[in-house]
Every structure is written in C-alpha cells, then in structure tokens.
XYZ file of C-alpha atoms in Angstrom:
544
model
C 98.633 -62.203 6.237
C 100.537 -64.968 7.951
C 98.488 -68.024 8.728
C 98.887 -71.610 9.809
C 96.637 -74.598 10.286
C 95.348 -75.523 13.683
C 95.595 -79.188 14.611
C 96.220 -80.083 18.226
C 93.372 -77.844 19.444
C 90.725 -80.105 17.947
C 90.818 -82.834 20.573
C 87.615 -83.225 22.596
C 87.573 -82.143 26.220
C 84.738 -82.111 28.720
C 84.735 -80.458 32.123
C 83.069 -82.283 34.986
C 82.431 -79.130 37.018
C 79.712 -76.637 36.035
C 81.771 -73.816 37.529
C 83.169 -71.671 34.767
C 85.503 -69.975 37.176
C 87.060 -73.355 37.859
C 87.767 -73.737 34.153
C 89.262 -70.279 33.865
C 91.450 -71.026 36.801
C 92.654 -74.134 35.050
C 93.711 -72.283 31.915
C 94.942 -68.926 33.116
C 98.538 -70.102 33.411
C 98.638 -71.428 29.838
C 100.667 -68.443 28.628
C 103.655 -70.240 27.132
C 103.926 -69.092 23.530
C 101.263 -66.366 23.820
C 101.636 -62.702 24.518
C 100.479 -60.051 26.931
C 98.526 -57.278 25.310
C 101.598 -55.114 24.805
C 102.854 -57.472 22.074
C 101.204 -56.801 18.716
C 102.286 -60.076 17.113
C 99.575 -62.109 18.815
C 96.891 -60.320 16.820
C 98.771 -60.203 13.538
C 99.532 -63.920 13.058
C 96.132 -65.445 12.349
C 95.302 -69.117 12.069
C 93.230 -70.485 9.199
C 90.025 -71.869 10.779
C 89.806 -75.670 10.423
C 86.264 -75.695 9.112
C 84.262 -74.975 5.968
C 81.148 -72.811 5.995
C 78.411 -74.911 4.362
C 75.165 -73.175 5.326
C 74.488 -69.537 4.472
C 70.831 -69.677 3.407
C 67.671 -69.326 5.468
C 66.153 -72.452 7.021
C 62.407 -72.447 6.313
C 60.078 -75.429 6.321
C 62.948 -77.859 6.742
C 64.856 -76.601 3.678
C 67.714 -74.189 3.137
C 66.464 -71.451 0.809
C 67.562 -68.074 -0.504
C 65.971 -64.897 0.788
C 62.882 -63.899 -1.194
C 64.664 -60.714 -2.287
C 67.825 -62.579 -3.238
C 69.809 -60.235 -0.995
C 72.814 -61.303 1.045
C 75.025 -59.593 3.604
C 78.619 -60.298 4.681
C 79.485 -61.857 8.009
C 82.983 -60.782 9.026
C 85.969 -62.339 10.763
C 86.490 -60.053 13.790
C 90.191 -60.963 13.851
C 90.777 -59.198 10.539
C 87.564 -57.536 9.382
C 87.598 -59.781 6.293
C 84.479 -61.468 4.881
C 83.868 -65.069 5.977
C 80.777 -65.623 3.831
C 77.781 -63.928 2.231
C 74.625 -64.866 4.158
C 71.004 -64.676 3.003
C 69.368 -61.473 4.251
C 65.880 -62.259 5.478
C 63.268 -59.540 5.715
C 59.498 -59.235 6.163
C 58.589 -61.626 3.352
C 60.954 -64.269 4.678
C 59.553 -63.933 8.180
C 56.079 -64.391 6.691
C 57.237 -67.572 4.951
C 58.838 -68.854 8.143
C 55.751 -68.095 10.240
C 53.534 -69.871 7.701
C 55.771 -72.939 7.927
C 55.790 -72.822 11.727
C 52.005 -72.308 11.886
C 51.381 -75.249 9.594
C 53.753 -77.427 11.618
C 51.901 -76.475 14.801
C 48.308 -76.620 13.529
C 48.627 -79.603 11.200
C 51.966 -81.227 11.870
C 53.012 -83.958 14.253
C 55.116 -82.009 16.754
C 52.511 -80.872 19.348
C 50.556 -84.111 18.783
C 53.591 -86.304 19.196
C 53.881 -88.401 22.343
C 56.028 -86.318 24.660
C 58.529 -89.134 25.048
C 59.058 -89.146 21.265
C 59.803 -85.403 21.356
C 62.259 -86.128 24.146
C 64.074 -88.745 22.080
C 64.511 -86.340 19.146
C 66.022 -83.711 21.444
C 68.354 -86.329 22.923
C 69.444 -87.466 19.450
C 70.196 -83.851 18.608
C 72.352 -83.521 21.734
C 74.286 -86.613 20.656
C 74.883 -85.035 17.234
C 76.144 -81.875 18.920
C 78.675 -83.992 20.807
C 79.720 -85.676 17.557
C 80.207 -82.329 15.755
C 81.593 -80.474 18.777
C 84.762 -79.123 17.165
C 83.105 -78.175 13.882
C 80.421 -76.176 15.685
C 82.993 -74.576 17.994
C 85.236 -73.540 15.113
C 82.331 -71.857 13.309
C 81.366 -70.063 16.534
C 84.892 -68.812 17.179
C 85.440 -67.745 13.571
C 82.208 -65.757 13.420
C 82.239 -64.353 16.962
C 85.892 -64.054 17.969
C 85.712 -65.866 21.313
C 88.540 -68.307 22.153
C 88.206 -71.730 20.586
C 88.914 -73.319 23.959
C 85.856 -71.556 25.382
C 83.678 -72.567 22.445
C 84.789 -76.196 22.355
C 85.131 -76.989 26.045
C 82.301 -74.934 27.499
C 79.720 -73.577 25.099
C 79.150 -76.452 22.693
C 78.985 -79.026 25.536
C 76.582 -76.661 27.334
C 74.429 -76.523 24.185
C 74.082 -80.307 24.382
C 73.547 -80.183 28.153
C 70.669 -77.694 27.907
C 68.893 -79.786 25.274
C 69.301 -82.933 27.364
C 67.863 -81.073 30.344
C 64.759 -79.995 28.429
C 64.443 -83.394 26.764
C 63.991 -84.669 30.297
C 61.169 -82.220 30.901
C 59.219 -83.036 27.717
C 57.206 -85.906 29.263
C 56.873 -84.307 32.699
C 54.764 -81.293 31.784
C 51.333 -81.787 33.282
C 48.470 -79.974 34.930
C 46.672 -80.449 38.234
C 43.410 -81.641 39.687
C 42.010 -78.769 41.728
C 39.507 -79.112 44.622
C 36.853 -76.560 43.638
C 33.825 -75.516 45.678
C 30.680 -77.463 44.747
C 29.961 -80.536 42.635
C 32.559 -80.014 39.933
C 35.621 -81.777 38.637
C 38.297 -79.111 38.099
C 41.537 -79.711 36.241
C 44.199 -77.599 34.607
C 45.860 -78.349 31.277
C 49.298 -77.046 30.317
C 49.255 -76.512 26.565
C 51.927 -75.274 24.126
C 51.515 -71.598 23.401
C 51.839 -72.017 19.594
C 54.343 -70.281 17.322
C 57.199 -68.670 19.202
C 59.323 -65.907 17.705
C 62.835 -65.834 19.144
C 65.563 -63.239 18.643
C 69.064 -64.020 19.898
C 72.212 -61.885 20.318
C 75.772 -62.186 19.048
C 77.704 -62.618 22.299
C 76.567 -66.204 23.018
C 74.854 -67.367 19.807
C 74.787 -71.074 20.640
C 73.851 -70.746 24.293
C 71.103 -68.235 23.664
C 69.764 -70.537 20.965
C 69.640 -73.406 23.453
C 68.027 -71.304 26.181
C 65.288 -70.349 23.725
C 64.774 -73.502 21.650
C 65.111 -76.037 24.471
C 62.030 -75.130 26.532
C 59.973 -74.094 23.500
C 60.443 -77.473 21.823
C 60.021 -79.499 25.006
C 56.605 -77.878 25.472
C 55.528 -78.726 21.902
C 55.795 -75.314 20.257
C 57.138 -74.380 16.846
C 59.675 -71.598 16.351
C 60.845 -68.803 14.082
C 64.319 -67.813 15.267
C 66.253 -64.751 14.114
C 70.011 -64.794 14.543
C 72.150 -61.717 15.147
C 73.468 -60.251 11.917
C 77.004 -60.359 13.340
C 76.926 -64.125 14.052
C 74.504 -66.040 11.808
C 76.575 -69.125 10.993
C 76.484 -71.479 13.994
C 72.676 -71.486 14.251
C 72.358 -72.630 10.638
C 74.677 -75.557 11.279
C 72.669 -76.428 14.406
C 69.457 -76.236 12.366
C 70.800 -78.902 10.024
C 71.624 -81.161 12.972
C 68.148 -80.708 14.433
C 66.658 -82.099 11.248
C 69.199 -84.903 11.138
C 67.925 -85.831 14.597
C 64.390 -86.207 13.225
C 62.794 -82.819 13.893
C 59.758 -82.465 11.598
C 59.817 -79.845 8.859
C 58.715 -76.377 9.887
C 59.153 -76.889 13.638
C 62.290 -74.734 13.737
C 62.814 -72.035 11.122
C 65.918 -69.827 11.132
C 66.024 -66.383 9.533
C 69.254 -64.393 9.371
C 68.779 -60.685 8.956
C 68.652 -57.300 10.634
C 66.673 -56.023 13.592
C 64.715 -53.192 11.931
C 63.444 -55.570 9.224
C 63.407 -59.247 10.241
C 63.411 -58.608 13.991
C 60.625 -56.046 13.832
C 58.585 -58.352 11.585
C 58.767 -61.099 14.211
C 57.851 -58.803 17.101
C 54.853 -57.336 15.261
C 53.628 -60.453 13.432
C 49.949 -61.180 14.018
C 50.392 -64.938 13.744
C 53.216 -65.290 16.278
C 51.906 -66.144 19.741
C 54.938 -65.348 21.857
C 58.246 -63.540 21.393
C 61.468 -64.005 23.360
C 64.348 -61.553 22.989
C 67.854 -61.302 24.399
C 69.752 -58.093 23.787
C 69.946 -54.462 24.806
C 67.377 -52.758 26.978
C 66.677 -50.106 24.343
C 65.814 -52.728 21.734
C 63.826 -54.677 24.336
C 61.559 -51.665 24.739
C 60.948 -51.628 20.994
C 60.128 -55.348 21.003
C 57.622 -54.849 23.825
C 56.013 -51.912 22.023
C 55.675 -53.789 18.736
C 54.181 -56.806 20.505
C 51.622 -54.651 22.303
C 50.637 -52.805 19.131
C 50.095 -56.011 17.173
C 48.341 -58.985 18.768
C 49.456 -58.414 22.375
C 51.637 -61.531 22.164
C 53.368 -62.748 25.294
C 56.883 -61.327 25.715
C 59.946 -62.381 27.666
C 63.038 -60.173 27.655
C 66.582 -60.861 28.850
C 68.244 -57.454 28.660
C 71.228 -55.406 29.765
C 73.072 -55.159 33.030
C 75.626 -53.168 34.972
C 76.324 -55.750 37.604
C 78.086 -54.889 40.862
C 80.926 -57.081 42.099
C 81.444 -56.360 45.796
C 84.807 -57.100 47.427
C 84.363 -56.941 51.195
C 86.978 -55.933 53.759
C 87.700 -59.542 54.809
C 88.682 -60.499 51.251
C 91.768 -62.417 50.301
C 92.900 -59.775 47.822
C 94.687 -62.134 45.429
C 91.632 -64.364 45.126
C 89.314 -61.379 44.859
C 91.384 -59.816 42.075
C 91.322 -63.019 40.044
C 87.583 -63.524 40.463
C 86.791 -59.872 39.740
C 88.976 -60.064 36.647
C 87.046 -63.093 35.468
C 83.698 -61.492 36.358
C 84.431 -58.524 34.116
C 86.535 -59.905 31.280
C 84.736 -63.215 30.747
C 83.511 -64.055 27.228
C 86.599 -63.897 25.152
C 88.183 -65.646 28.098
C 89.084 -69.311 28.146
C 86.661 -70.275 30.721
C 79.714 -69.647 29.315
C 73.523 -63.709 28.453
C 74.540 -62.403 27.565
C 84.401 -61.138 23.546
C 86.025 -59.676 26.421
C 83.454 -58.285 28.747
C 80.817 -58.915 26.077
C 78.527 -60.459 28.656
C 75.268 -58.923 29.847
C 75.904 -59.906 33.468
C 79.589 -58.915 33.561
C 80.724 -57.628 36.964
C 81.365 -54.229 35.464
C 81.095 -52.163 38.664
C 83.814 -53.457 40.985
C 83.102 -52.084 44.481
C 86.116 -52.582 46.776
C 86.224 -51.846 50.514
C 88.526 -48.956 51.378
C 90.686 -51.177 53.620
C 91.887 -53.242 50.661
C 91.250 -50.773 47.832
C 94.801 -49.650 47.024
C 96.204 -53.179 47.087
C 93.329 -54.403 44.950
C 93.860 -51.697 42.311
C 97.564 -52.448 41.941
C 96.983 -56.178 41.587
C 94.025 -55.717 39.226
C 96.250 -53.566 37.030
C 98.985 -56.198 37.015
C 96.488 -58.954 36.176
C 95.071 -56.996 33.232
C 98.546 -56.300 31.832
C 99.312 -60.036 31.901
C 96.132 -60.939 30.050
C 96.855 -62.901 26.862
C 95.241 -61.172 23.860
C 95.319 -62.536 20.331
C 93.944 -64.938 17.738
C 91.190 -66.940 19.481
C 92.250 -70.106 17.640
C 95.580 -70.099 19.512
C 95.836 -72.200 22.639
C 96.072 -70.218 25.850
C 94.621 -66.997 24.472
C 92.382 -65.363 27.058
C 90.916 -62.574 24.950
C 90.021 -62.363 21.294
C 88.610 -59.436 19.329
C 85.373 -57.585 19.866
C 82.636 -58.802 17.551
C 82.624 -55.945 15.006
C 83.796 -52.429 14.248
C 80.694 -50.821 15.764
C 81.260 -52.459 19.139
C 84.986 -51.753 18.891
C 84.427 -48.024 18.339
C 81.780 -47.835 21.066
C 84.138 -49.284 23.673
C 86.985 -46.950 22.723
C 84.584 -44.023 23.012
C 83.661 -45.062 26.556
C 87.333 -45.409 27.470
C 87.991 -41.877 26.214
C 85.057 -40.579 28.216
C 86.379 -42.298 31.344
C 89.700 -40.500 30.995
C 88.021 -37.157 30.300
C 85.675 -37.516 33.282
C 88.569 -37.846 35.720
C 88.887 -41.578 36.362
C 92.461 -42.862 36.641
C 93.490 -45.085 33.735
C 95.559 -47.849 35.327
C 95.987 -50.165 32.346
C 95.092 -50.423 28.678
C 92.982 -47.734 27.113
C 93.702 -48.300 23.436
C 93.326 -50.751 20.556
C 95.532 -53.827 20.440
C 97.514 -54.369 17.232
C 96.677 -52.893 13.858
C 94.274 -55.508 12.457
C 90.847 -56.593 13.573
C 88.805 -55.401 16.539
C 91.126 -56.088 19.476
C 91.109 -53.825 22.540
C 93.623 -53.776 25.379
C 92.234 -54.984 28.712
C 91.482 -51.701 30.454
C 91.302 -50.840 34.157
C 90.042 -47.597 35.712
C 90.321 -46.618 39.379
C 88.933 -43.586 41.233
C 85.627 -44.113 39.435
C 82.583 -42.156 40.613
C 79.022 -43.485 40.490
C 77.803 -40.844 38.041
C 80.484 -41.406 35.387
C 79.228 -42.994 32.171
C 81.727 -45.839 32.559
C 79.956 -46.650 35.850
C 76.361 -46.234 34.668
C 76.288 -47.510 31.082
C 76.630 -51.055 29.820
C 79.944 -50.840 27.953
C 79.938 -54.493 26.846
C 83.705 -54.584 26.564
C 86.985 -55.194 28.443
C 86.768 -52.182 30.750
C 86.975 -52.709 34.522
C 85.808 -49.825 36.708
C 86.899 -49.925 40.366
C 84.955 -47.932 42.971
C 85.703 -47.503 46.694
C 83.185 -48.026 49.534
C 83.253 -47.747 53.346
C 80.486 -49.981 54.728
C 77.676 -52.356 53.768
C 74.847 -49.805 54.061
C 76.654 -47.570 51.605
C 77.527 -50.256 49.068
C 74.014 -51.742 49.118
C 72.504 -48.346 48.295
C 75.069 -47.640 45.585
C 74.896 -51.108 44.036
C 71.095 -50.892 43.818
C 71.214 -47.357 42.389
C 71.032 -48.551 38.796
C 68.316 -48.950 36.216
C 69.594 -52.504 35.769
C 69.195 -55.532 38.028
C 70.570 -58.549 36.213
C 73.256 -59.995 38.495
C 75.745 -59.307 41.270
C 78.845 -60.857 42.772
C 79.853 -60.902 46.428
C 83.312 -61.816 47.701
C 83.384 -62.430 51.467
C 84.088 -65.162 53.992
C 81.627 -63.698 56.493
C 78.351 -65.650 56.506
C 76.351 -62.765 57.967
C 77.646 -60.413 55.282
C 76.815 -62.896 52.533
C 73.311 -63.482 53.885
C 72.627 -59.764 54.128
C 73.871 -58.932 50.639
C 72.135 -61.824 48.896
C 68.791 -60.484 50.109
C 69.500 -56.769 49.821
C 70.735 -56.696 46.238
C 67.905 -56.140 43.741
C 69.104 -58.504 41.027
C 68.066 -61.789 39.455
C 71.285 -63.689 40.258
C 73.746 -63.332 43.132
C 77.019 -65.252 42.930
C 78.844 -65.579 46.262
C 82.584 -66.283 46.015
C 82.074 -67.295 42.397
C 80.764 -65.655 39.234
C 79.144 -66.606 35.926
C 78.158 -70.077 37.093
C 75.610 -71.101 34.483
C 73.903 -74.460 34.679
C 70.913 -75.675 32.705
C 68.960 -75.961 35.949
C 69.665 -72.437 37.278
C 67.147 -69.718 36.297
C 68.556 -66.529 34.810
C 66.957 -63.135 34.298
C 66.734 -59.678 35.767
C 64.949 -57.171 37.937
C 64.042 -53.659 36.799
C 65.182 -52.784 33.256
C 67.185 -55.982 32.921
C 64.178 -57.847 31.632
C 60.943 -59.777 32.044
C 60.797 -63.484 32.863
C 63.466 -66.131 33.373
C 65.585 -68.325 31.109
C 66.728 -71.874 31.926
C 65.550 -74.232 34.621
C 61.945 -75.125 35.343
C 60.865 -71.478 35.310
C 61.472 -71.064 31.578
C 58.832 -73.700 30.753
C 56.173 -71.212 31.870
C 57.248 -68.923 29.010
C 56.016 -71.456 26.449
C 52.842 -72.804 28.043
C 49.239 -71.716 28.337
C 47.251 -72.813 31.403
C 43.684 -73.869 30.722
C 41.127 -74.519 33.464
C 38.533 -77.213 32.695
C 35.440 -77.453 34.925
C 32.993 -80.344 34.572
C 29.733 -80.625 36.511
C 29.328 -83.881 38.459
C 25.985 -85.408 39.429
C 25.800 -87.321 42.705
C 29.558 -87.476 43.294
C 30.881 -90.210 45.580
C 33.377 -87.688 46.949
C 34.625 -84.187 46.341
C-alpha cells in the first residue's frame, strides 16, 4: 500500500465565521491534485497519519485501566479496513466501576461543591489545551472516522473548544428565583445538579457530540459516565486525558468504550445513574427510553434520526441552490460541523425542487456530484472520505440498489469508489416518489434524492409527512415564502438560505421521532438540573 507522510496540512487555521457553508464554499475549488470520483487512485494512495495512538484503555476514576474482562476489540481505518488499534471492551462490570467512581465524585468529591467560578476555570483551561493539541486531536478523529482532516482540524476541534468555553461561561450563572407566593411565605427555587449522568455518543461526530453532552453536564456540577461508539473510540480517550490535565477531579468524567447491547444497555438501565443522554438512531433511542423506564425512571434526552427536507422554491438561483443542496446532503466527509458523506442526522436528504426549475436543477446537481473530490481524507482538498465501516457501507449500497429497482432515475454514482476501504460514489437520484425507501428512510450516506413539487401547500404537506422532524432547509428570496415555511415545517431547526449552521448558542433537537429535548445553548442546561422549591414561613413580614 503506497503511503506518504503528511506535513503541510498540520498548520493551524481558525475560521471567524460560524457558517459552515461559508467554509465549504471556501474550499470547494481546492481540486488541484485531487480526483473526481471516477478516478480510483485517490482512494488507493493512502497517507500515513501523523499521530500515534496512546490511549486505548478505559478511563475510570481518573486512571486509564483495562476492561475487567481483559477483552479488547479492533477499531478500524475506514480508508483500508485495517486495524488502527485494539481498544478495551467495556461491559456491565466496567460500567458498574465507572458509575461507582462517578457517584463517589458526586456524593463525596469536590466537583458539585466547588465554587462555580472554579469549575468554569477548569473548563476554560481544557479549552486552551484543546487549542494546543488541535492537530493531534484532529488527526486521531480523521483516522478513526474517515472525515477530511481539514474538516476535523478547522471546524470540529475548534468547535469542541468553543462549546466548552460557552458552557464555562454558564457555570457561575446558574441560579434560581425568588417567587411571590400567596400568604406569609418566602418562596425560592434552587437549581441543583441532577447527579450522575450517563451519556452515549455516536460515531459521525464523536468530538462534537462529546462536547454537546459533557459541556452542560459539567457546567451544572454533574459527574458523567460516557460511552463512545465502538466505531470511533479514540478521540474521546485523548480528550479525557486533557480534561484531567486541566484539573478535572478524579471520577468526574469516566469514559467506557464498548458495544451498545452490553455497555450501552448497562448505562441506560443502571439504577444509580440519574439521567441518560443518547444521540443515535431512532430505533436504538426507543430501546434506551424503555430501559430507563424499566429501571429507575431516570430522565432521558434523545437526539435521534432525521429525513430532513431541503426545499428549493421557484424563485431560486439554481446555481446557488444546487451548491447549497449539495452541501446540505453530502456534508460530513466534506471539507466544511448530530449527527462521512451524508453521515449527518440532519442531512437535507429529501431535496424538494419546484417544477419550474426542476430539470435544470437535476442536471446541475448531477454535474456537481460527478465533480466531487473523493479520496484519502488526509489529502488536502478532498471533499469526501470513506464511510465509517463495512456495515454502513453495505447498508448504503443496499439503499442505492433499492432506489434503482423502485423506479427512481440514477443520475450519478450508484456504486463503490475504488477497491479498498469503504468509499462510495456520490449518488444522485431524480424522479423520486415520496413512498420510495430512499425518500422515507434515513440512509446516512452520500445519496441525494430529488423530488418535484408544484406549490407551497403541496410541499408543506409532503415535507411534514415523515415520522422524523429534526431539521429543514429553505432556499428562497421571497420573505413571505420564508416566513410561511419556517412556521409550517414541523422540525426543530429551519435553515433559510443556509444549512448546517451549528453554533454553541443555537439549540438543536427534533420534533416527533427525531428526539426528546434540546442540545446546545441555554436550553441544554435544563437537561442536567433539578428544580427544587423551598418555602419558608415568615412571621410578621415587613412586606410580601
């Protein structure tokens, strides 16, 4: 296997704008020396990652330890299918050990008793360490996940630091209220940490999902047991080391790598975990909710699947709309932040295009997909790396086959890319009907489905006719159209003339079967707080 060292890619770069589309726009012309997906060489010539894997054990009670069983499992390089490292396989006993450490740190340790400003300073020191180790963290993320290094280093690692700085700012601003009750009573509310939080994160955005979970939990004074996805366990372990370097007390954050049916189920059903947060598929979210209800009825927040509509209205500038729709679907494994090409829970995977511009849109969407640069994510200018593993790879190809068999028109792609790893050609279908599986199911891959509509009443009804309600995109220059659609669409996020704009301050979550609760922003603090009412009788009050 040909390989070469990467060097020039390791310079730091920060983007001033929070718009991810702006970043993608900046990089989409960087195709000198890379290949469209018809050229196999881009996937065959792999670069040796410029980083060493140092942490493969579980993090429990502030120490890296082997699994109680001694078992390990391989984490694979999605570019080749080869083993990166053997990682400790946590199971029920390891979750029990982690919960015991977290419970002790909460009940006896300094974290919830610490002055809130001191907690804030630790989180800020951690963010500084993330900045210092930006390229190391990004290289681990890209190696384990397959997303472009430029995305990891310029967007996701800086966003990890940004989210922690945001919640560090909240740590000393969490407070209750004085309430005017009826009668001679002093009434106040206290906002208290909920206790031990169990958190289960996915493989598509390991670092960002970690920050969305840990940031608010720690700011509120909780302790955590976090389970990583079995496909991408490495970056969280490195982050765990940096948290302790920043001064986090032992046992406050515990990290268990392992599998859903064992470690994940143990967290969801554990009697000494007070709250569980999960990001992943809707089917697994149902299991999490069931296990929580059958155990100690712990609080649950879920950030689940989506089949987000992207609506291109009749007044659209077609060239701009094609580029934004392309980004909305293919982002993540694109050089440009729920939820890997198209491996994003809020991907604009149902592209509704007005009949007036439909034919032109389809032709230009096809051309844009064919130009997409696919290959080794450590190469500069690559827009799309491999899917995360063989299971996801096979699932996507199965959906593509079903799309062809159900009568949709395959405009571009439709097959694997190269002969090594888990690369898939960027794929575009037209003439898609609402009841086709490629239009109803969350494919989680680089498959764009283009549907035609006639008017707003029709597209509103069709866009809302889904069990999901995570996000939507609207492309129009008509203010009345934008105002109508933003209110009519039953989703948790609506992006107008943009897509996938993720900021630490912006809440994210879904309607319907896309989840329960919100991540990020002020709303996520509620996930990790209990509200206590305190009523004190007052004799002869001077005022009420």
